[in-house]
PDB file of C-alpha atoms in Angstrom:
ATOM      1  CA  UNK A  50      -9.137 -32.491 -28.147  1.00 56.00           C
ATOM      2  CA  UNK A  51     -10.227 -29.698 -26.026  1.00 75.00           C
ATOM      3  CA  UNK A  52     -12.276 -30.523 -23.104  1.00 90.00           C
ATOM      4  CA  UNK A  53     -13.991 -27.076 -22.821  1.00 94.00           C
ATOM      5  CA  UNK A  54     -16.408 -25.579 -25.398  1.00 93.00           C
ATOM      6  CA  UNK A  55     -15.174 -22.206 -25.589  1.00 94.00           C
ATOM      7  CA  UNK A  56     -11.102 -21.428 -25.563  1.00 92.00           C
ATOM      8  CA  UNK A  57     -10.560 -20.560 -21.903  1.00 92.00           C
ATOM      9  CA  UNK A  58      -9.488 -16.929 -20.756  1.00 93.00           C
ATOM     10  CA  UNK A  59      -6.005 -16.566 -20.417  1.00 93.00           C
ATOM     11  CA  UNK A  60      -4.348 -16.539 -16.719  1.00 95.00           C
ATOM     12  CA  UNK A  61      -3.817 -13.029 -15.374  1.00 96.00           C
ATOM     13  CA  UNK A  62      -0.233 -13.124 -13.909  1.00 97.00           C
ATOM     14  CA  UNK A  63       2.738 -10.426 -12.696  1.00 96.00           C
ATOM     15  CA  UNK A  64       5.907  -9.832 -14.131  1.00 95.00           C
ATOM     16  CA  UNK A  65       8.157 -10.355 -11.018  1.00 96.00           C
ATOM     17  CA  UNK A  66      11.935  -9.110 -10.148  1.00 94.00           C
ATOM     18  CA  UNK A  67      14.825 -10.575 -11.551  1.00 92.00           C
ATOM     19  CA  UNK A  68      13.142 -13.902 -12.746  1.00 94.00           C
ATOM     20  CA  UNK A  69      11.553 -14.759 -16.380  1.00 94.00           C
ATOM     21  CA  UNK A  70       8.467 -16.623 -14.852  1.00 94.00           C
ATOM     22  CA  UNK A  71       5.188 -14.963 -13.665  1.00 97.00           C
ATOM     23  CA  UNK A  72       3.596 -14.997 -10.695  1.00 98.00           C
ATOM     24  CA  UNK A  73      -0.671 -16.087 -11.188  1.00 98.00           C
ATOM     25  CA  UNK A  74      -3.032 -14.306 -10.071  1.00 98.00           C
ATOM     26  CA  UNK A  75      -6.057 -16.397  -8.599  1.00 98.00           C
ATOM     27  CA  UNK A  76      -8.114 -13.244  -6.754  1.00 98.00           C
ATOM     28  CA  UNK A  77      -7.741  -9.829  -6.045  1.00 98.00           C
ATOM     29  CA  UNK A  78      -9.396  -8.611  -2.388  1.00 98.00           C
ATOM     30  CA  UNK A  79      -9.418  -4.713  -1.128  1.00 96.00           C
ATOM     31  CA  UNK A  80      -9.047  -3.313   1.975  1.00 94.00           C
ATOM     32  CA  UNK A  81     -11.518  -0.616   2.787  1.00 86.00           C
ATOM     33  CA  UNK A  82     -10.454   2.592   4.738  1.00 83.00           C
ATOM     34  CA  UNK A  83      -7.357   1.088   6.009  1.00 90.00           C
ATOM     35  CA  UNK A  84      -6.018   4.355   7.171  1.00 87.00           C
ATOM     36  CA  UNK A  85      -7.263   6.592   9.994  1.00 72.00           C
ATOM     37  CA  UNK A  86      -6.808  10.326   7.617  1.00 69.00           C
ATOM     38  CA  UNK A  87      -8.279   8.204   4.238  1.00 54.00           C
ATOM     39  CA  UNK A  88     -11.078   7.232   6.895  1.00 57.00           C
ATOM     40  CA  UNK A  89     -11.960  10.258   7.845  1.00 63.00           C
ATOM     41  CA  UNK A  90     -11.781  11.897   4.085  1.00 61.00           C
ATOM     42  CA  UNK A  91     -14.115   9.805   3.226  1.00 57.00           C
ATOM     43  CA  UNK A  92     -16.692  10.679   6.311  1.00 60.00           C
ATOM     44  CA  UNK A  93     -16.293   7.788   8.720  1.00 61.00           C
ATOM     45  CA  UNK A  94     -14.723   7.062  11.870  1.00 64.00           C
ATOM     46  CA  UNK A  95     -11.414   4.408  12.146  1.00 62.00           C
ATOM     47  CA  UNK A  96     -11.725   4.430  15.728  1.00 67.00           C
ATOM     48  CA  UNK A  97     -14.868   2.491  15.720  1.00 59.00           C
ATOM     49  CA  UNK A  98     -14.793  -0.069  12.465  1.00 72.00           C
ATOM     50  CA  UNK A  99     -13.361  -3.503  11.758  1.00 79.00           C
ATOM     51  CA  UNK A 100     -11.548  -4.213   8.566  1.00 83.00           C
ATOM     52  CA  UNK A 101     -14.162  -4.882   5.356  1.00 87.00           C
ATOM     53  CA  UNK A 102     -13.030  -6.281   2.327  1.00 94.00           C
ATOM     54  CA  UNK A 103     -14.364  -6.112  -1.367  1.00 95.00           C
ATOM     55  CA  UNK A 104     -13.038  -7.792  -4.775  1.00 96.00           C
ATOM     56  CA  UNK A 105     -12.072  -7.201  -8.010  1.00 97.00           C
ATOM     57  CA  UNK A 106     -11.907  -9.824 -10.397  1.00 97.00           C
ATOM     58  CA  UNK A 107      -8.737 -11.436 -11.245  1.00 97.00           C
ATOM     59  CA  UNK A 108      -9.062  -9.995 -15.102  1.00 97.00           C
ATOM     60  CA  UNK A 109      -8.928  -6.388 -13.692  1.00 98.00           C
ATOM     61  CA  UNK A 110      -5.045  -6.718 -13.400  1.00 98.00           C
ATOM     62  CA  UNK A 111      -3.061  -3.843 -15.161  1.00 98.00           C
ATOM     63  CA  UNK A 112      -0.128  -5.572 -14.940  1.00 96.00           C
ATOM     64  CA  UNK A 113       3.337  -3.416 -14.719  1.00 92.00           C
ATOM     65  CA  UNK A 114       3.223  -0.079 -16.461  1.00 94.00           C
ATOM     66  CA  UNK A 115       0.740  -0.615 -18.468  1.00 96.00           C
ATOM     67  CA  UNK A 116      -1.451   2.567 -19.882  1.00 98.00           C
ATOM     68  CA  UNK A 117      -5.126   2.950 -18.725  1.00 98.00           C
ATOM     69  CA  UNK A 118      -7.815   3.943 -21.294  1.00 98.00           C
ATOM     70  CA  UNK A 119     -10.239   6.251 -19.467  1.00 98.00           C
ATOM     71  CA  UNK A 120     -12.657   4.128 -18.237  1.00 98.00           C
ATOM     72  CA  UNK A 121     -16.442   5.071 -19.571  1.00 97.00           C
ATOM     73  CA  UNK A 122     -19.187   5.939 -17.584  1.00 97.00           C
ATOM     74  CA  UNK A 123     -17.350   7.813 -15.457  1.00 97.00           C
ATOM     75  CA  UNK A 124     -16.320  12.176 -15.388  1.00 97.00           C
ATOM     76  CA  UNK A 125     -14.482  11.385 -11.367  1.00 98.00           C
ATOM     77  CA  UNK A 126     -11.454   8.499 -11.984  1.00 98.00           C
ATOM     78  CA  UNK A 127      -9.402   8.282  -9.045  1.00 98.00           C
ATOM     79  CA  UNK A 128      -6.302   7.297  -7.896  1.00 97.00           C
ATOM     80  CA  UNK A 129      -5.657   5.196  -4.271  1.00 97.00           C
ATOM     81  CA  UNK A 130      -1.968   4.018  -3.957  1.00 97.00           C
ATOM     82  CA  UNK A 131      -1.688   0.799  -1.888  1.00 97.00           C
ATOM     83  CA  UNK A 132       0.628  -1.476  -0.667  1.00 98.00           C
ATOM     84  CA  UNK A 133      -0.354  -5.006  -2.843  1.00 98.00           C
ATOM     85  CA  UNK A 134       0.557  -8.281  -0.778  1.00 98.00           C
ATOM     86  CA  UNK A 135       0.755 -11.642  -3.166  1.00 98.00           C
ATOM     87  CA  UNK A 136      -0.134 -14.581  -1.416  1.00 98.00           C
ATOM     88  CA  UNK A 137       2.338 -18.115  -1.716  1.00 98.00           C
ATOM     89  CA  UNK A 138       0.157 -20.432   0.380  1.00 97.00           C
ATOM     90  CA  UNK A 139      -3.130 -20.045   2.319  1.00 96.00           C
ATOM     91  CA  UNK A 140      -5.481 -21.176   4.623  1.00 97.00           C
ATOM     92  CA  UNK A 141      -9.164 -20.484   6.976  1.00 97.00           C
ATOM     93  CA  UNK A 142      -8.781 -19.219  10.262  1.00 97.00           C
ATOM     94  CA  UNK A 143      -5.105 -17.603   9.990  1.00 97.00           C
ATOM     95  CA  UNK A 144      -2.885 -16.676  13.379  1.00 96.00           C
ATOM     96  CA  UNK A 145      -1.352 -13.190  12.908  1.00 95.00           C
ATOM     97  CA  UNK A 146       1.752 -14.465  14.088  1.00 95.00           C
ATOM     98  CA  UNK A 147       1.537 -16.887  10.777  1.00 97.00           C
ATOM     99  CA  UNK A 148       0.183 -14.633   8.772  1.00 96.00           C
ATOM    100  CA  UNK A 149       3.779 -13.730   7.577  1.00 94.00           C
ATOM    101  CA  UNK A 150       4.934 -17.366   6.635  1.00 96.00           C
ATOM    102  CA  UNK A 151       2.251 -16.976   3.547  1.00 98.00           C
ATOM    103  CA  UNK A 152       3.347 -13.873   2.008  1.00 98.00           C
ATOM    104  CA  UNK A 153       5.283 -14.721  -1.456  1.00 98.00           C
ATOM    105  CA  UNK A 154       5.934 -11.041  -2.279  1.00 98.00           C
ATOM    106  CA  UNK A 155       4.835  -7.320  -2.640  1.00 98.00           C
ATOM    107  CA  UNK A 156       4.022  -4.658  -5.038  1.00 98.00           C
ATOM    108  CA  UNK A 157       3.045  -1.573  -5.490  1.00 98.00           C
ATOM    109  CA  UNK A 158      -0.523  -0.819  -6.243  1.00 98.00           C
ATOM    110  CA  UNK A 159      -3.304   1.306  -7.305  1.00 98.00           C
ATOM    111  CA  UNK A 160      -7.153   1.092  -6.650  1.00 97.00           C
ATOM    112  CA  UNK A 161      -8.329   2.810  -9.525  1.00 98.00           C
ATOM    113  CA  UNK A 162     -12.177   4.411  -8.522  1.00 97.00           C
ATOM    114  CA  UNK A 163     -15.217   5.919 -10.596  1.00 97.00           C
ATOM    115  CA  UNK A 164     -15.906   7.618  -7.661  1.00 96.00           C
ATOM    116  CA  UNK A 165     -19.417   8.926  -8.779  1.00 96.00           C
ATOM    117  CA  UNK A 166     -20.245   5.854  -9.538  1.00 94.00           C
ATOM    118  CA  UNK A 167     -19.384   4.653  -6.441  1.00 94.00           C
ATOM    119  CA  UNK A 168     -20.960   7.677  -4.835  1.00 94.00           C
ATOM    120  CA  UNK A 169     -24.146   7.061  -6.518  1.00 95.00           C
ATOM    121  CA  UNK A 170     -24.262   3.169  -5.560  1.00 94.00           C
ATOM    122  CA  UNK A 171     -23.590   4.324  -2.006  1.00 91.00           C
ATOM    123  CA  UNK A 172     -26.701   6.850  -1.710  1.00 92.00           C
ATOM    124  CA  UNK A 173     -29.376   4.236  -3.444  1.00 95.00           C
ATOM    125  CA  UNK A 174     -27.888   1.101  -0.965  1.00 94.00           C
ATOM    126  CA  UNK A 175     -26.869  -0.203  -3.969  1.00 95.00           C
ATOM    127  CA  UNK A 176     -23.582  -2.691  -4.113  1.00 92.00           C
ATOM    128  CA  UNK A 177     -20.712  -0.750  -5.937  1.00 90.00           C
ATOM    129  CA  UNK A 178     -18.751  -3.068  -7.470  1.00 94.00           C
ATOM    130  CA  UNK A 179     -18.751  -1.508 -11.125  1.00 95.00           C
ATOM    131  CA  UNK A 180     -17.336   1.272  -9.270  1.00 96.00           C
ATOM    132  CA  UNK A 181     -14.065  -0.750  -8.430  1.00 96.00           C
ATOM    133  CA  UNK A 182     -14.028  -4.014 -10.487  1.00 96.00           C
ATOM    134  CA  UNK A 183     -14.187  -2.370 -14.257  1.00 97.00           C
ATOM    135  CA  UNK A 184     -12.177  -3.595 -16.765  1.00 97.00           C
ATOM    136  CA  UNK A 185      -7.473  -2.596 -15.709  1.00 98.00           C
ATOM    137  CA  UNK A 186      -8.483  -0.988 -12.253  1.00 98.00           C
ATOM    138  CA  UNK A 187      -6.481  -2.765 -10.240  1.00 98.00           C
ATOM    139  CA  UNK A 188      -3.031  -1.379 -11.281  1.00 98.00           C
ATOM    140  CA  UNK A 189      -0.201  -3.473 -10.026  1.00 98.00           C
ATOM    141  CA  UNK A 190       3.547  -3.589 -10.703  1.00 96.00           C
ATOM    142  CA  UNK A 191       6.710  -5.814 -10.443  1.00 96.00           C
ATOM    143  CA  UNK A 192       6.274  -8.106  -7.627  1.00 97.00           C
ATOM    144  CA  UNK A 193       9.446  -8.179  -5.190  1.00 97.00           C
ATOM    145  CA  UNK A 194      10.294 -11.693  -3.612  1.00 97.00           C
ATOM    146  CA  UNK A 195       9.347 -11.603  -0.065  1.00 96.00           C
ATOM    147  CA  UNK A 196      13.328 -12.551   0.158  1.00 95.00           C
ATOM    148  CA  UNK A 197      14.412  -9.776  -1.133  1.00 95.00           C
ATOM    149  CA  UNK A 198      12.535  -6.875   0.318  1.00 96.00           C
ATOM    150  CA  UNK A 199      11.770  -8.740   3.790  1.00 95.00           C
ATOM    151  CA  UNK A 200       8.630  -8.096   5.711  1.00 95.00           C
ATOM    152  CA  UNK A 201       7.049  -4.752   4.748  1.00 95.00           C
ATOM    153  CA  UNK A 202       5.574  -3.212   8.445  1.00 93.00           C
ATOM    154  CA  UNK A 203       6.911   0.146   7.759  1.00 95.00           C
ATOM    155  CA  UNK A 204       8.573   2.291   4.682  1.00 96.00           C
ATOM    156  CA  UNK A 205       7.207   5.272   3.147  1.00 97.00           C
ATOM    157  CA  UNK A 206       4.294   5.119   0.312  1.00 97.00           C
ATOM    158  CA  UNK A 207       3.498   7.857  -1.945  1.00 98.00           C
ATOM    159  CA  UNK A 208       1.451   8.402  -4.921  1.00 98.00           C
ATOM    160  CA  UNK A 209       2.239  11.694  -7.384  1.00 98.00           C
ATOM    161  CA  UNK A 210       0.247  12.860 -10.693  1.00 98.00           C
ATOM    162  CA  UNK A 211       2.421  14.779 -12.966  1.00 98.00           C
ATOM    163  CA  UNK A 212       5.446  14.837 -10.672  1.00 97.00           C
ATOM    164  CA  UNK A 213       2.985  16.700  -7.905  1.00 98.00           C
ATOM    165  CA  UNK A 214       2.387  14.921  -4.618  1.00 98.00           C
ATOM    166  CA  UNK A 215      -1.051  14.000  -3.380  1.00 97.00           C
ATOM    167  CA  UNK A 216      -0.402  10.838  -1.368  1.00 96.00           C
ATOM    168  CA  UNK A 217       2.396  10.419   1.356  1.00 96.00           C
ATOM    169  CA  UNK A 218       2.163   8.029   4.291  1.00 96.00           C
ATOM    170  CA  UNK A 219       3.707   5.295   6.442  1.00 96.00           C
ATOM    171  CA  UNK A 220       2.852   1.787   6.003  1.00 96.00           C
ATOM    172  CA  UNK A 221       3.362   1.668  10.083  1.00 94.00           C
ATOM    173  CA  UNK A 222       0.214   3.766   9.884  1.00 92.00           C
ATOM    174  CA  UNK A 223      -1.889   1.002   8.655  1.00 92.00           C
ATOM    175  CA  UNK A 224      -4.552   0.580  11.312  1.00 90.00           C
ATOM    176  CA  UNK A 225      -5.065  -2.926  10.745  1.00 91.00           C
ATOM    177  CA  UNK A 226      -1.892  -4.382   9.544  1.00 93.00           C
ATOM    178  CA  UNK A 227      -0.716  -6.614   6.831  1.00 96.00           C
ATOM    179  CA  UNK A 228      -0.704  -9.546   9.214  1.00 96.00           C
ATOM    180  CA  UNK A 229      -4.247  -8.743  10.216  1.00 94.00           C
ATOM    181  CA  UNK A 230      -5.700  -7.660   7.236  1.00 95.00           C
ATOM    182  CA  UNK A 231      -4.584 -11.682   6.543  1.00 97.00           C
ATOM    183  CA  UNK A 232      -6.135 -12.897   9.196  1.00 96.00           C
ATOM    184  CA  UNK A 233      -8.961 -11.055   9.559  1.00 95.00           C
ATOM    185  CA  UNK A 234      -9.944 -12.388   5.552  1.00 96.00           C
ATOM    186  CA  UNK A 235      -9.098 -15.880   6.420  1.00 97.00           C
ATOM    187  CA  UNK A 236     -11.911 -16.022   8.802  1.00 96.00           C
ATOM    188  CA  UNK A 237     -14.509 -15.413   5.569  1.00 96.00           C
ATOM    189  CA  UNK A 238     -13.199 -17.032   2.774  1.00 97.00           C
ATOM    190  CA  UNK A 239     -10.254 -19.574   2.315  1.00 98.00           C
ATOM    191  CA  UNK A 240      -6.915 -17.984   1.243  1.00 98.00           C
ATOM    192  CA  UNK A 241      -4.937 -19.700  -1.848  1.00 98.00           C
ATOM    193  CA  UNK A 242      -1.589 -19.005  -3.361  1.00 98.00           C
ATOM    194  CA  UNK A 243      -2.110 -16.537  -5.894  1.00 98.00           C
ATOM    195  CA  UNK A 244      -4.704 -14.117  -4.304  1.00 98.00           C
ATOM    196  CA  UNK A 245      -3.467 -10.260  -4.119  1.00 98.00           C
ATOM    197  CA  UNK A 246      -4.978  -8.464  -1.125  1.00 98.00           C
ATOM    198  CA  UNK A 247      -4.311  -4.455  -1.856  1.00 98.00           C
ATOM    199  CA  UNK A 248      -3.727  -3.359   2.039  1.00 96.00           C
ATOM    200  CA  UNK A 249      -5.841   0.020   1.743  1.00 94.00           C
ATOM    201  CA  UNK A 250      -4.646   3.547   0.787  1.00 93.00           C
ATOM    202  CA  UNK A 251      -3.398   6.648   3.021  1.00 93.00           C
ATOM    203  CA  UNK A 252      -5.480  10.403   2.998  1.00 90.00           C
ATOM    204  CA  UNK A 253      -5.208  12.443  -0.368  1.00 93.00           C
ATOM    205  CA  UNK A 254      -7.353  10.546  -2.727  1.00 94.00           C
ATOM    206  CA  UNK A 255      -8.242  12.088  -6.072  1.00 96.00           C
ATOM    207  CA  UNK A 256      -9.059  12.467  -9.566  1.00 97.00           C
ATOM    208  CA  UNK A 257      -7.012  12.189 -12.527  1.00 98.00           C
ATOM    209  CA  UNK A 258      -7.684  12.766 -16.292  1.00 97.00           C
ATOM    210  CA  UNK A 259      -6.322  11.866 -20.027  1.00 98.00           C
ATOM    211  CA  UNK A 260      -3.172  12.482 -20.666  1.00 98.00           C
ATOM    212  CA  UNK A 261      -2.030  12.433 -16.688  1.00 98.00           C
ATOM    213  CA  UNK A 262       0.578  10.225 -15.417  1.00 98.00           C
ATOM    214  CA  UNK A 263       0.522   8.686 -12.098  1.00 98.00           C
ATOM    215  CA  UNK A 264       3.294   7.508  -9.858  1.00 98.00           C
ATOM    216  CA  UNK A 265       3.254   4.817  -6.885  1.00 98.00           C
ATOM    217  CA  UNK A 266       6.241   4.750  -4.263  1.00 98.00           C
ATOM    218  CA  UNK A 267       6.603   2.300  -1.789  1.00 98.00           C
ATOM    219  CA  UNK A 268       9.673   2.095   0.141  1.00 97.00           C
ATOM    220  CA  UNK A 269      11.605  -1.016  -1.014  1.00 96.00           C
ATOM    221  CA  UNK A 270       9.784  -1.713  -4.203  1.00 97.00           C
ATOM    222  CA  UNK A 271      10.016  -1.406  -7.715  1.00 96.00           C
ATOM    223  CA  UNK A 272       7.782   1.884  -8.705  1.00 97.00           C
ATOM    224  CA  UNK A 273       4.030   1.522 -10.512  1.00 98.00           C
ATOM    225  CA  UNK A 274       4.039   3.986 -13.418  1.00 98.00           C
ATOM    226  CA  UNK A 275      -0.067   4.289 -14.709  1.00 98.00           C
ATOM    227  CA  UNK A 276      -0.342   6.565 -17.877  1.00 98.00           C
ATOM    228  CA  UNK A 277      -4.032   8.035 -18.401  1.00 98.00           C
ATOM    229  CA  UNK A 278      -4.659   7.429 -21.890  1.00 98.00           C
TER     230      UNK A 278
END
């Protein structure tokens, strides 16, 4: 006898490397403007703002490499490679110097963005969350054990459309990093196993169309493959 009066959605999860299980995925946080060049791009100065954070839900996973349908509402998708961090434990009110001690694994990522939706929300004060938590727009692929790949500080990232680059960075060029983007989202809401923070994305943000493919590279990690469909 089922206790609940609808069937319940199923878990979203990650294939991860070299193992048969699945990591679960409890919630997915965002890093805003996490590098100084992406920062400026987008009209605002790194030398004088905190970390902020926004969510997409847990059922926006596009898990491996997984096609995206062009999302509707939309004539601006973009791509934002990012560095995704998968939590193993948690906590309120994390140390940096802990803040390693909870990290499970990493992947590569992408932030998919209607950005005139997103634009639009922005000029009217309006929240913008349709503009980042629609339905597979937080691309993510094979999670690497934390084991394996070691602490990720440093290591190139780079994002190409088509076999064309438009995204190349350092992770060391984070300007809050991974350890205090932990810590700094600890102090608002209690961290669990299973949340995926993405840790932000470097200068060169852009659009992409049907029929485009786009490539993630993170020093380290398995590639993310994303075919526009």
């Amino acid at each position: 006898m089922s206790d609940f009066v609808i069937p319940p959605a199923a878990l979203p999860s990650l294939p991860v490397a070299g193992d048969s299980r699945r990591f679960p995925v409890r919630r997915i946080y965002c890093v805003g403007r996490n590098y100084a060049d992406h920062a400026r791009e987008m009209g605002h100065d790194p030398d004088r703002e905190p970390p902020f954070f926004f969510s997409k839900p847990a059922d926006t996973l596009l898990a491996g490499d997984a096609d995206l349908p062009y999302p509707p509402q939309t004539g601006d998708l973009h791509f934002e490679a990012e560095l995704v961090v998968a939590l193993g434990a948690g906590g309120t009110d994390i140390a940096p110097d802990d803040a390693q001690g909870l990290i499970w694994g990493y992947a590569t990522g992408n932030d998919f963005t209607r950005r005139d939706l997103q634009a639009a929300a922005k000029k009217a004060g309006r929240p913008w969350d349709l503009a980042k938590g629609f339905d597979l727009s937080a691309a993510c692929g094979l999670l690497d054990p934390v084991g394996q790949t070691g602490p990720l500080n440093a290591g190139r990232i780079a994002l190409s459309v088509d076999g064309a680059l438009r995204q190349e960075a350092d992770l060391s060029q984070m300007i809050w990093p991974v350890a205090d983007v932990i810590a700094h989202l600890s102090q608002s809401v209690r961290l669990q196993p299973g949340d995926l923070i993405f840790t932000g994305t470097p200068a060169g943000v852009g659009a992409v169309t049907r029929g485009q493919a786009v490539t993630v590279e993170i020093e380290g990690l398995t590639p993310l493959v994303t075919r526009i469909v």
